[in-house]
Coordinates of C-alpha atoms in Angstrom, one line a residue:
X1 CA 0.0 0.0 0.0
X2 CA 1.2 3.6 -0.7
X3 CA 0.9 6.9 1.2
X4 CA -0.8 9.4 -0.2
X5 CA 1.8 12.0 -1.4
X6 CA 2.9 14.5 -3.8
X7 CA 5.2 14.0 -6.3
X8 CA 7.6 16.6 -6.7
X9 CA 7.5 17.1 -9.8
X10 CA 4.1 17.4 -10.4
X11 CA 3.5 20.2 -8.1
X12 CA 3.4 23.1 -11.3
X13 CA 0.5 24.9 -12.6
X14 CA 1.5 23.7 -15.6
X15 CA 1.1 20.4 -14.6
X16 CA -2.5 20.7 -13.6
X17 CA -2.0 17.4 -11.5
X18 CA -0.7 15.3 -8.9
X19 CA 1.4 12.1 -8.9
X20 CA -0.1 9.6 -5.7
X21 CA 2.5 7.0 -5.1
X22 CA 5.8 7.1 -3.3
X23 CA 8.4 10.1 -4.4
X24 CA 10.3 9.6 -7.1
X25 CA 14.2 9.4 -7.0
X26 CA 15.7 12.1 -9.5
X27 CA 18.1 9.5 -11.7
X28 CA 19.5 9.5 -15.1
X29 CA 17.4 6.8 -18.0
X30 CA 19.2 5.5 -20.6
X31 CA 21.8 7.3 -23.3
X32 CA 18.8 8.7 -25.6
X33 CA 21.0 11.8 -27.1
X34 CA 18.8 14.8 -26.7
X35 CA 16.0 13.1 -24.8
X36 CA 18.7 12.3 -21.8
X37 CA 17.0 14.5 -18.4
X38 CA 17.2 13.9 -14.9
X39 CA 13.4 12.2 -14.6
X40 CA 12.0 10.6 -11.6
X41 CA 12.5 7.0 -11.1
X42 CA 8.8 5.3 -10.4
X43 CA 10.3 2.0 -9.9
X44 CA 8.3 -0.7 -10.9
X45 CA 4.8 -1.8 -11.3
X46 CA 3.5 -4.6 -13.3
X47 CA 0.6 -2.1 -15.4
X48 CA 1.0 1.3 -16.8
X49 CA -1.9 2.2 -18.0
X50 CA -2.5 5.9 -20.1
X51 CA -5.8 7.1 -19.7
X52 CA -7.9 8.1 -16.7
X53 CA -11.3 8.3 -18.6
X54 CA -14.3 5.4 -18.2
X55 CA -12.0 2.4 -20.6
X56 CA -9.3 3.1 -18.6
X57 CA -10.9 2.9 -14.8
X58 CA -12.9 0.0 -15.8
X59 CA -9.8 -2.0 -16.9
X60 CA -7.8 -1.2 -13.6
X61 CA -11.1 -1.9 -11.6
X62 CA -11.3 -5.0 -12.7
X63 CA -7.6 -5.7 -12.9
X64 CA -7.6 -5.0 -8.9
X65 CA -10.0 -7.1 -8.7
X66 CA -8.9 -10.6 -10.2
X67 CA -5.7 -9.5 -8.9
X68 CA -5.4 -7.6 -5.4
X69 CA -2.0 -7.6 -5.0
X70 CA -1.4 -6.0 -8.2
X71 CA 1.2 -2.3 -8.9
X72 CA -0.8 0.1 -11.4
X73 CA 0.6 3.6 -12.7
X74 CA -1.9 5.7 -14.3
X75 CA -1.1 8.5 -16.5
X76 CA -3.4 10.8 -17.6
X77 CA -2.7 14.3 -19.2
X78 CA -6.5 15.8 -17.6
X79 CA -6.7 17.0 -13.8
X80 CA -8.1 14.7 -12.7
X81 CA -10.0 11.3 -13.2
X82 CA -13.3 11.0 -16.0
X83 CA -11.5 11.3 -19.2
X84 CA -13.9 13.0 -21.7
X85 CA -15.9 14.1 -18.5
X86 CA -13.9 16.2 -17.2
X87 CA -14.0 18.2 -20.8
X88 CA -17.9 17.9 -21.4
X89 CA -20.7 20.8 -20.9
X90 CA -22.4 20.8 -17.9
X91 CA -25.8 19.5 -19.3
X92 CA -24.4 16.5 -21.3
X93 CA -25.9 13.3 -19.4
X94 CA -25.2 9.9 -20.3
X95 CA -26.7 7.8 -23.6
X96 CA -27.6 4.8 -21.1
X97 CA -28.9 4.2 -17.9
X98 CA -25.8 4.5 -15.3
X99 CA -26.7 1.4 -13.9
X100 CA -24.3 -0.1 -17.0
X101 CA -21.3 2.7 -16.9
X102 CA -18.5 2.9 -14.6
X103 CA -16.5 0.5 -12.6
X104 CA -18.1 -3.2 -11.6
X105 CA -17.2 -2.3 -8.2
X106 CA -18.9 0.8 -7.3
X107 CA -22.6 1.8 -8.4
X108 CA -22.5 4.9 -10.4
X109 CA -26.8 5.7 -9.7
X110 CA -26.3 5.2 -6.2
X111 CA -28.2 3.4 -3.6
X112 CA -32.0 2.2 -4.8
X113 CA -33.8 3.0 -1.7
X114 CA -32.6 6.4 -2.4
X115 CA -33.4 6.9 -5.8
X116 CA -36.9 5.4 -5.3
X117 CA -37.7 8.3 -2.2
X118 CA -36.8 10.6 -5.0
X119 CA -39.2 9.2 -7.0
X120 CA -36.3 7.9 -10.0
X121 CA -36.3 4.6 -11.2
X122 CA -32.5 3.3 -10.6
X123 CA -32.6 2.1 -14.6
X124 CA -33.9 5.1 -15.4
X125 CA -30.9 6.8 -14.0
X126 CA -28.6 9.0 -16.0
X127 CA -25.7 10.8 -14.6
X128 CA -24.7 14.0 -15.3
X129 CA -21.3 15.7 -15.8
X130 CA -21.1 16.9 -12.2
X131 CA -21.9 13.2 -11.5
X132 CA -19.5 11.4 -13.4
X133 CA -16.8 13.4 -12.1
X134 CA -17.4 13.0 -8.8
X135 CA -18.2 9.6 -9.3
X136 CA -14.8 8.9 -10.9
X137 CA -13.2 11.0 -8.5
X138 CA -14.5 8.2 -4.9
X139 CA -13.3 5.6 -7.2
X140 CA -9.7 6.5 -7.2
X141 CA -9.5 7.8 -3.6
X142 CA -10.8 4.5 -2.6
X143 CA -8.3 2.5 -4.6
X144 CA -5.5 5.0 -2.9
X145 CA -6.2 3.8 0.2
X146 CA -6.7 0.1 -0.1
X147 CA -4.6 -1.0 -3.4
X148 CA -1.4 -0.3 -4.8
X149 CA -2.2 2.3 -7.3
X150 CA -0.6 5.5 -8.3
X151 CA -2.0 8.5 -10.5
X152 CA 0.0 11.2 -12.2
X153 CA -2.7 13.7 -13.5
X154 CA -1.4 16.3 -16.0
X155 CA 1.2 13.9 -17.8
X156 CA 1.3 12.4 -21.4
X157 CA 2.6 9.7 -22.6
X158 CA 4.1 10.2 -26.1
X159 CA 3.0 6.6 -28.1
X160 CA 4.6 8.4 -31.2
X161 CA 7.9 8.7 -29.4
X162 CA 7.6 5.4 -27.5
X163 CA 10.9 4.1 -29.0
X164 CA 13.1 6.7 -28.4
X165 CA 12.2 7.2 -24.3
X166 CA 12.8 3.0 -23.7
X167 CA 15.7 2.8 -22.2
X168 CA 15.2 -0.8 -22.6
X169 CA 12.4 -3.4 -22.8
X170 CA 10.5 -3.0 -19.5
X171 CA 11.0 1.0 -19.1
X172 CA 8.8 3.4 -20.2
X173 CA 8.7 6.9 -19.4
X174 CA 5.9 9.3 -19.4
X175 CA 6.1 13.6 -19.0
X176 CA 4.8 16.7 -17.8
X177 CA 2.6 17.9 -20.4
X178 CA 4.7 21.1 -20.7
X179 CA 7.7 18.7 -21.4
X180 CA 9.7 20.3 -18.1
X181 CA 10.0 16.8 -16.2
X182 CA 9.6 13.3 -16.5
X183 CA 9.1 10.2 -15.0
X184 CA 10.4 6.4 -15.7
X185 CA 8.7 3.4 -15.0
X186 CA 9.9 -0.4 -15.0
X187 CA 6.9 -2.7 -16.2
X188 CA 6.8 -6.3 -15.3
X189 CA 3.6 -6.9 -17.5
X190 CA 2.6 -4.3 -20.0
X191 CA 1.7 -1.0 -21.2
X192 CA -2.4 -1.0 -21.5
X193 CA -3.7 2.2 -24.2
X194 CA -6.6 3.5 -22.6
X195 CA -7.0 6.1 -25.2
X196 CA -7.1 5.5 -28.3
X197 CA -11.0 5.5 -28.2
X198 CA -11.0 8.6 -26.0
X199 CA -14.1 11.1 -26.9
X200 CA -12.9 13.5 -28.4
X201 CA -15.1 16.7 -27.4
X202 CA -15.6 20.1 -28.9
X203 CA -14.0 22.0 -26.3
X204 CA -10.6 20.3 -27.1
X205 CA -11.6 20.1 -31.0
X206 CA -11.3 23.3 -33.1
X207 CA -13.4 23.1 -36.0
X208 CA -11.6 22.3 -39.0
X209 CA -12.6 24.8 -41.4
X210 CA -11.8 28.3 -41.4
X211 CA -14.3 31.2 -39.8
X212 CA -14.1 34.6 -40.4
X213 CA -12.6 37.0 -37.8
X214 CA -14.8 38.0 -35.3
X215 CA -17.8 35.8 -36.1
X216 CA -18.6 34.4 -32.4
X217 CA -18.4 30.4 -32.3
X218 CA -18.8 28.9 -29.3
X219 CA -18.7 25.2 -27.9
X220 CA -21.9 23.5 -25.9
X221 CA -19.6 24.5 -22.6
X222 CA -19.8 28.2 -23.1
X223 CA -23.1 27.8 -24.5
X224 CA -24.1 26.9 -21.0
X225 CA -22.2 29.9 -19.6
X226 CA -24.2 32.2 -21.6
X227 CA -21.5 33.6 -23.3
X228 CA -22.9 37.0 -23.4
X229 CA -25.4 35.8 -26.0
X230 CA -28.2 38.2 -26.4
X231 CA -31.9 38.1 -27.2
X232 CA -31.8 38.9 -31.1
X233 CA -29.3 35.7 -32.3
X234 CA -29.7 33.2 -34.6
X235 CA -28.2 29.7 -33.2
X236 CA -26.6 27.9 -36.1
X237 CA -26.0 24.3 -34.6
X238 CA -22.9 22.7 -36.6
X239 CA -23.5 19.1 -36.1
X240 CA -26.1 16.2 -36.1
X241 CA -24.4 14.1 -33.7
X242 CA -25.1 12.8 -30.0
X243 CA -24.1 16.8 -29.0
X244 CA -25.8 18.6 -31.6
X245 CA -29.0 17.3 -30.1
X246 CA -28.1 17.5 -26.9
X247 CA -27.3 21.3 -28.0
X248 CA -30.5 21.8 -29.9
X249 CA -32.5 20.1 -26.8
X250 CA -31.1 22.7 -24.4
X251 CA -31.6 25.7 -26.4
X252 CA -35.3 24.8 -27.0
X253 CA -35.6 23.2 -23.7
X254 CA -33.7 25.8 -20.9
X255 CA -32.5 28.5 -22.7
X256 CA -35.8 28.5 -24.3
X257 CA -35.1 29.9 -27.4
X258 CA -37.6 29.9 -30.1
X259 CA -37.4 26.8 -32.9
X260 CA -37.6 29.5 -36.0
X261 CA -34.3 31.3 -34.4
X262 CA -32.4 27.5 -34.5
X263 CA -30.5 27.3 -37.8
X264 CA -29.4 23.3 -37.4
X265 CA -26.8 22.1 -40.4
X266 CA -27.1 18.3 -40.7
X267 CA -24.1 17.2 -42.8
X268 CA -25.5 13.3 -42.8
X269 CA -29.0 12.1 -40.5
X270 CA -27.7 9.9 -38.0
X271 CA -29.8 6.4 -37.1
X272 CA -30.9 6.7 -33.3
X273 CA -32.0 4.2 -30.8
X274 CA -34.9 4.8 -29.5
X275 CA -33.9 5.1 -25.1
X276 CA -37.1 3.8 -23.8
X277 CA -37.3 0.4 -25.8
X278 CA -33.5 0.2 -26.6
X279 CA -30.7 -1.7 -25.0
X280 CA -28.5 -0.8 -27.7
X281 CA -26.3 -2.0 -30.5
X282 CA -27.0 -5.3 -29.6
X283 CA -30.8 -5.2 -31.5
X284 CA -28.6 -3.9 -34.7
X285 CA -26.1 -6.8 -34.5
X286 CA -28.8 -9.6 -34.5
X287 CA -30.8 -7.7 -36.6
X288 CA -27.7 -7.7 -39.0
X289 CA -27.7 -11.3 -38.8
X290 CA -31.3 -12.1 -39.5
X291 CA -30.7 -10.2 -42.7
X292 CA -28.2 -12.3 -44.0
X293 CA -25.5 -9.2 -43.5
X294 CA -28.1 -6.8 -45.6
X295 CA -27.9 -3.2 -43.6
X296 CA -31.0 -1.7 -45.0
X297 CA -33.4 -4.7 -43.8
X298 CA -31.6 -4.7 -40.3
X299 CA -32.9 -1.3 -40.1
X300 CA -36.4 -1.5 -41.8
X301 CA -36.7 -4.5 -39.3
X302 CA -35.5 -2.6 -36.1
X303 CA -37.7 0.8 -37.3
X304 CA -40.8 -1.7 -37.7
X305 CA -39.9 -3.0 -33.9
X306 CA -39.9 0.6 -33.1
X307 CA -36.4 0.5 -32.1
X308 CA -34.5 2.9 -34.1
X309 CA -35.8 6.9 -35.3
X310 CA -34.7 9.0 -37.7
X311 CA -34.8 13.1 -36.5
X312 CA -36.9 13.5 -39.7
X313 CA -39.2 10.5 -40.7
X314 CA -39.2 11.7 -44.6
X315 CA -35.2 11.4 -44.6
X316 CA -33.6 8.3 -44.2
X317 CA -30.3 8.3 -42.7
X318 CA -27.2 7.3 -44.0
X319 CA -24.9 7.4 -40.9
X320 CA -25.3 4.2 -38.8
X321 CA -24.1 5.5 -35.0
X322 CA -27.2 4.5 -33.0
X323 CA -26.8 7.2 -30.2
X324 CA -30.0 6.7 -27.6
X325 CA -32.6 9.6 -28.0
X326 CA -35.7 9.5 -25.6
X327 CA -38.7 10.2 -26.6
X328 CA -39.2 14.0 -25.1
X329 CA -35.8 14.7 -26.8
X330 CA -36.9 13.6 -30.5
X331 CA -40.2 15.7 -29.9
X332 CA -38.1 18.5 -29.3
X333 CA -35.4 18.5 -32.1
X334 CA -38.5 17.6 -35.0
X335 CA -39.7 21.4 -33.7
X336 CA -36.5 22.3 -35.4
X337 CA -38.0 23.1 -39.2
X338 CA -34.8 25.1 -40.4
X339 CA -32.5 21.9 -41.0
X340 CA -29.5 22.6 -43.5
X341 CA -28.5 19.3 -45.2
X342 CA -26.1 20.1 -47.6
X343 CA -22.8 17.8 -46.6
X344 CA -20.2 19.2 -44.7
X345 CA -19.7 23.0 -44.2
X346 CA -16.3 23.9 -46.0
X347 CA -15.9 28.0 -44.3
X348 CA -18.3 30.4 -42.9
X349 CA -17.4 34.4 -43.8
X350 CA -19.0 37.2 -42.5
X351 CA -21.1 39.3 -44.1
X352 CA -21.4 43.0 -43.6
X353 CA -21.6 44.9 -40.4
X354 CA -25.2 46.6 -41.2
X355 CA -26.8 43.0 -41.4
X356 CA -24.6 40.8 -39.2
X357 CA -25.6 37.8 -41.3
X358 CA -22.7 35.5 -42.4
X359 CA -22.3 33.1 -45.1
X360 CA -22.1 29.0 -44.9
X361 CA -20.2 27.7 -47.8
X362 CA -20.6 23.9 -48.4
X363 CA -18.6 21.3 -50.6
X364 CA -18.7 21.9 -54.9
X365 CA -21.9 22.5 -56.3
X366 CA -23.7 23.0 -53.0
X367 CA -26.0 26.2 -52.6
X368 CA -24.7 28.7 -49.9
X369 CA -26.6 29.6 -46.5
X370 CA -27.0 32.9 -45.4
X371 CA -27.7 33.4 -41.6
X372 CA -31.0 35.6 -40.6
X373 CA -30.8 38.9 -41.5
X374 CA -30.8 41.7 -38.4
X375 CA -29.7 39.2 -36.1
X376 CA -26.5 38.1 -34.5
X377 CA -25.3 34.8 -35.5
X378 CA -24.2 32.4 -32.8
X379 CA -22.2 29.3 -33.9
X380 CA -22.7 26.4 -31.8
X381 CA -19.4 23.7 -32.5
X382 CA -20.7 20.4 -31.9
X383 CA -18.5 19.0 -35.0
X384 CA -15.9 16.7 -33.4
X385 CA -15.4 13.3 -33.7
X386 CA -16.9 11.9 -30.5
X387 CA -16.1 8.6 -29.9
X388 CA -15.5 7.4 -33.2
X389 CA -11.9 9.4 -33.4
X390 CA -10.7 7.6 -36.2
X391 CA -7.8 5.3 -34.6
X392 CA -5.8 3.3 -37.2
X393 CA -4.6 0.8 -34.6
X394 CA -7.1 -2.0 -34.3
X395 CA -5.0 -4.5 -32.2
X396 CA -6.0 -5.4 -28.7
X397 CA -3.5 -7.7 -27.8
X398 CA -0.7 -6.3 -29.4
X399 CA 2.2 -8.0 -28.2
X400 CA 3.2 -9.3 -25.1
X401 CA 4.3 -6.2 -23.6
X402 CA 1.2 -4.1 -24.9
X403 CA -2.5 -4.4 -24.5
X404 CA -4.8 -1.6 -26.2
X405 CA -7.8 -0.8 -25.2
X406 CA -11.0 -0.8 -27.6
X407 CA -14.4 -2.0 -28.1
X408 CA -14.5 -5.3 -28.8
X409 CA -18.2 -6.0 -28.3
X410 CA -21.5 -4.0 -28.5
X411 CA -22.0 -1.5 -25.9
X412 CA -22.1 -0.7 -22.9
X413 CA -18.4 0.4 -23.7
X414 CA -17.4 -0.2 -20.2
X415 CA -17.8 -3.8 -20.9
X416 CA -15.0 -4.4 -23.0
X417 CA -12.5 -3.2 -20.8
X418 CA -13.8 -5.6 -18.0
X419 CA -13.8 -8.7 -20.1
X420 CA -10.1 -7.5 -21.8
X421 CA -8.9 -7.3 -17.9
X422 CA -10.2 -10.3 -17.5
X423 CA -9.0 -12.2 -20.3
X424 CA -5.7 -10.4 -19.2
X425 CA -5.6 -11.9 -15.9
X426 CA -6.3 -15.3 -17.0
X427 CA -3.7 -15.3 -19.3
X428 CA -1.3 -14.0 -16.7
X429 CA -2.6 -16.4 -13.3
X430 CA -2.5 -19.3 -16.4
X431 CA -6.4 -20.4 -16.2
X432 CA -7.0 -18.9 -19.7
X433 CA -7.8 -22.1 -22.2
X434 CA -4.8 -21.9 -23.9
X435 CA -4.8 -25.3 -26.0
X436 CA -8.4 -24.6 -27.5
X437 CA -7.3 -20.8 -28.2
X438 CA -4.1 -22.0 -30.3
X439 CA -6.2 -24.4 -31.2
X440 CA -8.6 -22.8 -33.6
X441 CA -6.7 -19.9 -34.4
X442 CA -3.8 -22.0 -35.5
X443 CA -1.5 -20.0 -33.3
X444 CA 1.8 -21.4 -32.1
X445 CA 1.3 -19.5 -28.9
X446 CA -1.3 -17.6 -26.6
X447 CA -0.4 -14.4 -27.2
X448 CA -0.5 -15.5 -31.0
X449 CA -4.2 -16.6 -30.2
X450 CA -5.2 -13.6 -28.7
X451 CA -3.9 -11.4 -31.5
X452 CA -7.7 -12.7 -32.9
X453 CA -9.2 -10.0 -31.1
X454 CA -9.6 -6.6 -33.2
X455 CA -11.2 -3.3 -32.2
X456 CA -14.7 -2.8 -33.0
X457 CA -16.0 0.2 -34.7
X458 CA -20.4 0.3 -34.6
X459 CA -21.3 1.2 -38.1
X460 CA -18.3 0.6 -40.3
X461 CA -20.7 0.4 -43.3
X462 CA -18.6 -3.1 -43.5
X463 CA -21.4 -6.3 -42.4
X464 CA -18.5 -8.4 -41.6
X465 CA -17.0 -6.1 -39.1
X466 CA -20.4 -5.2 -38.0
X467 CA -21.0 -8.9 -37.1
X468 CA -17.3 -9.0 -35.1
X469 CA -18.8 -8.4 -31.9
X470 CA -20.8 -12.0 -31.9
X471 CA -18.0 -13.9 -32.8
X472 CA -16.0 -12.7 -30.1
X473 CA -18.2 -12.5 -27.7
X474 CA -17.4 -16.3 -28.1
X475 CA -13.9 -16.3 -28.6
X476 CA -13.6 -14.6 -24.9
X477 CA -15.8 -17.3 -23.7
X478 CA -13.7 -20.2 -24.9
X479 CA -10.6 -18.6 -24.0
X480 CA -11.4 -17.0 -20.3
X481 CA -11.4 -20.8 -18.8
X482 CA -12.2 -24.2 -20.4
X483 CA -15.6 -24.1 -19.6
X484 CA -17.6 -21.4 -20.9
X485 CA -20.1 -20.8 -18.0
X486 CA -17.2 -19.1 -16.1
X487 CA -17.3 -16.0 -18.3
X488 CA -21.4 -16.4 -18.4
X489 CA -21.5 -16.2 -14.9
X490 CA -19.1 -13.4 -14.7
X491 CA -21.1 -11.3 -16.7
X492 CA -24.2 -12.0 -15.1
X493 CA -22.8 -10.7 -12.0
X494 CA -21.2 -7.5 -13.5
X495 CA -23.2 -4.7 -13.6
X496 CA -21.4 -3.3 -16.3
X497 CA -22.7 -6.3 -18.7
X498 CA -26.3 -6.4 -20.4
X499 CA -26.1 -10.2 -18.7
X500 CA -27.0 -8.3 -15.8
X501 CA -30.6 -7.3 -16.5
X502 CA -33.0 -9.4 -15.4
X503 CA -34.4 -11.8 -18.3
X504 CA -31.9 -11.0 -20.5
X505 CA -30.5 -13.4 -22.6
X506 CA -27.1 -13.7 -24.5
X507 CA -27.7 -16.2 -27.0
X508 CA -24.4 -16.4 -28.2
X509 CA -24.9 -20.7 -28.9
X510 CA -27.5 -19.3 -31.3
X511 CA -25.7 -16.6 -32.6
X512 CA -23.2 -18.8 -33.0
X513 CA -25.4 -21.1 -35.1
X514 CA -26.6 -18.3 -37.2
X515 CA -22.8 -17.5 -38.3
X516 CA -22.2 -20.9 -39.6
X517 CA -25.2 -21.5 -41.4
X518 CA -25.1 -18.4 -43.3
X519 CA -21.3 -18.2 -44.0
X520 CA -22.0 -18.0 -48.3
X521 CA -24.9 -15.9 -47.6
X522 CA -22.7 -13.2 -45.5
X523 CA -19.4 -13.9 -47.0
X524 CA -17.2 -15.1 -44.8
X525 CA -13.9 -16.9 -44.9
X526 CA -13.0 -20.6 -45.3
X527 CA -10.7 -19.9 -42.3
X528 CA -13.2 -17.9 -40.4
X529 CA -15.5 -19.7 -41.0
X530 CA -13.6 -23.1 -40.0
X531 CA -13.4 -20.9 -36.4
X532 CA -16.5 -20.3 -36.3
X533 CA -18.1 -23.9 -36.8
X534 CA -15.9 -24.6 -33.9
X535 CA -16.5 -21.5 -31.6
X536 CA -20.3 -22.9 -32.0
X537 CA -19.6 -26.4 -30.8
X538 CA -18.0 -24.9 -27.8
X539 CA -20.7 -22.7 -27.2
X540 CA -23.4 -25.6 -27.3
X541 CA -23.2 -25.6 -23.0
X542 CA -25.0 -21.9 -23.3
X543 CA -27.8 -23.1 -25.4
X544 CA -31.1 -21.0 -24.5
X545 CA -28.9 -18.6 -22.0

């Protein structure tokens, strides 16, 4: 166990953060030329893991879980713990219930008793900003006290530049963000990537077109704020995303601002799940399969179940993200009549002074859009990427000294990280089913065997990858322990897992089933398809769960 303490070197403003372990020893790393500095020697622990946001937590929660005994270093290059959270607006809440997102060790909706006095229904629960934070916050004091975890807030770890600070195989080192001071680790079992499917919000995001000189743009944060914002101003909403609506719901909604002064530019209509009926991606995966791998009947299907919405039921749209929308939100965005949909906005000039309107400019060949007339145009920035940055890596199990973390089933995200620490532990306490994981991957080793595991994107537009998460859904089954109830039951118990609802059922045998007999139809590999005929016989002793 470690006191709690101050690192010296992390005591700056510029830092923004504190290191929690024991002090480091100032002590020359390696002969790396112009990188050579007097750094802090952390000793050793057997995970570093960068990235303090909800993958991240979840993976060390769960790590300190199979494993109590076990030394984690956390970088993180934020203040403090939440990741994305601790960069959102104030009114953001979460897509799903908070009964599914955190850690599995600590309830993010709080006691049920509690909820039910208040007269909130604890699946109905969704935190908010101020939550989460806070939330993340107890999590990490907690493990301060009773585990052998450090933090170092306000640091980055340079992945690019990964090479050049190794003074050999098992040290890493990670720095101030202002460069000033650094820190070296030794790591006895790897270096885990907690975020490389970090949200990427507005308020870290400029836009990436140009805007005129002293047109006022402002993200959903200072939105909240006020921002000085006036009476006479036209909101022009950049964004059709999870955050434009959320932007669009709070104008109309607290700020109440009148729908005909909401100017909303849509480059593509984004699929939505519809919150009250939904439990997520889940409906699109099976629906995918039912349709032999054909995208537009999975989502005629799900939209006759009443699943899925469209913002605008006379345009259908072509970008497959499936945020949840409830049903109050969705009546509020459709009062929105003044919806721009032509692509993506290419520069935005001003206009002059006596009208205060400015000028929209699209891609080639699409019309212009000039902002109301007499009134001051507001710019609301809810372009960024989100969650779906764009990564190029797509290995989880990267080698044996590096583990990255991604999605590599449906949501709830938070799942993937518990069953990756799991399937990590196994491997390392040697229960993980080795012989039937080199088995049918053909590998000559288990790290070969878990190389299988990619990172999964919802809505690649690609059916194949789109169908990833059933297949291994099974693969961690077979490979967590040689009998495939173990993981079942561990899921049911997590409340991070869908497994954990009452009456719901995985029905991966059957999934399972689906895959092989509709290889031709869906176009899968002789090789994959050899894996998968043998991923369903193991998954036979979960038939009907």
């Amino acid at each position: 166990m470690f006191s709690c303490v101050t690192a010296p070197s992390c005591v700056s403003d510029s830092c923004d953060g504190l290191g929690i372990g024991t002090t480091p020893s100032n002590t020359m790393i390696g002969d790396q030329g112009e990188c050579d500095s007097m750094i802090g020697d952390l000793g050793e622990c057997d995970y570093l893991v960068v990235g303090a946001g909800a993958a991240g937590l979840a993976f060390v929660d769960t790590l300190l879980s199979e494993r109590p005994d076990c030394r984690v270093v956390v970088v993180d290059g934020h203040a403090g713990p939440g990741g994305q959270w601790v960069d959102a607006y104030d009114f953001v809440r979460l897509h799903q219930p908070s009964v599914l997102y955190g850690v599995a060790s600590r309830q993010l909706e709080g006691p049920w008793p509690g909820l039910l006095l208040r007269g909130t229904l604890p699946w109905k629960h969704r935190a908010d900003r101020k939550q989460l934070v806070a939330y993340y916050q107890k999590v990490i004091e907690q493990w301060m006290v009773d585990r052998d975890v450090r933090f170092f807030f306000g640091c980055h770890y340079d992945f690019s530049a990964c090479a050049g600070y190794v003074a050999d195989q098992n040290t890493h080192v990670f720095r101030k963000r202002d460069g000033s001071e650094g820190y070296a680790v030794r790591v006895a079992s790897k270096l885990v990537n907690g975020v490389l499917g970090e949200c990427r919000v507005p308020s870290r995001c400029p836009l990436e077109f140009p805007v005129a000189a002293g047109l006022t743009v402002v993200t959903p944060n200072e939105l909240v704020a006020g921002s000085g914002v006036g009476e006479n101003t036209n909101f022009v909403v950049l964004g059709a995303g999870k955050t434009g609506c959320d932007a669009v719901v709070y104008l109309l909604g607290k700020r109440r601002v009148a729908p005909d002064d909401i100017t909303w530019i849509v480059p593509r209509d984004v699929w939505m799940l519809r919150r009250e009926k939904a439990l997520g991606w889940t409906h699109f995966t099976k629906a995918l399969l039912a349709a032999d791998g054909d995208r537009e009947r999975a989502l005629d299907e799900l939209v006759a179940k009443n699943l899925v919405v469209q913002v605008d039921p006379a345009v259908r749209p072509t970008k497959l993200r499936l945020p949840l929308i409830g049903k109050d939100e969705l009546a509020l965005v459709r009062k929105v009549k003044n919806v721009i949909r032509y692509g993506r906005v290419t520069e935005i000039v001003a206009g002059t002074k006596a009208s205060g309107a400015a000028t929209i400019k699209f891609g080639k060949g699409a019309p212009t859009v000039t902002t109301t007339h007499g009134m001051e145009a507001v710019f609301v920035h809810c372009a960024s990427p989100g969650p779906f940055n764009g990564s190029a890596v797509s290995e989880i199990f990267a080698s044996d000294a590096v583990l990255n973390l991604h999605q590599i089933i449906t949501p709830p995200v938070c799942c993937s990280s518990v069953m990756l620490a799991m399937l990590e532990t196994a491997r390392a306490k040697g229960t993980m089913n080795v012989e039937f994981a080199k088995e049918v991957t053909g590998a000559a080793t288990a790290q070969g065997a878990l190389e299988v595991f990619q990172a999964y994107t919802p809505g690649s537009c690609d059916s194949l990858h789109d169908l990833m998460p059933l297949r291994q859904t099974a693969l961690w089954l077979a490979f967590l322990d040689k009998d495939p109830k173990t993981g079942y039951k561990a899921l049911k118990s997590n409340r991070l897992s869908l497994l954990s609802i009452p009456g719901f059922k995985l029905g991966i045998y059957e999934d399972m089933v689906g895959l092989v007999a509709k290889r031709a139809e869906l176009g899968i590999p002789d090789k994959t398809a050899e894996m998968d005929a043998k991923l369903m016989a193991r998954m036979e002793v979960l038939k009907g769960m």
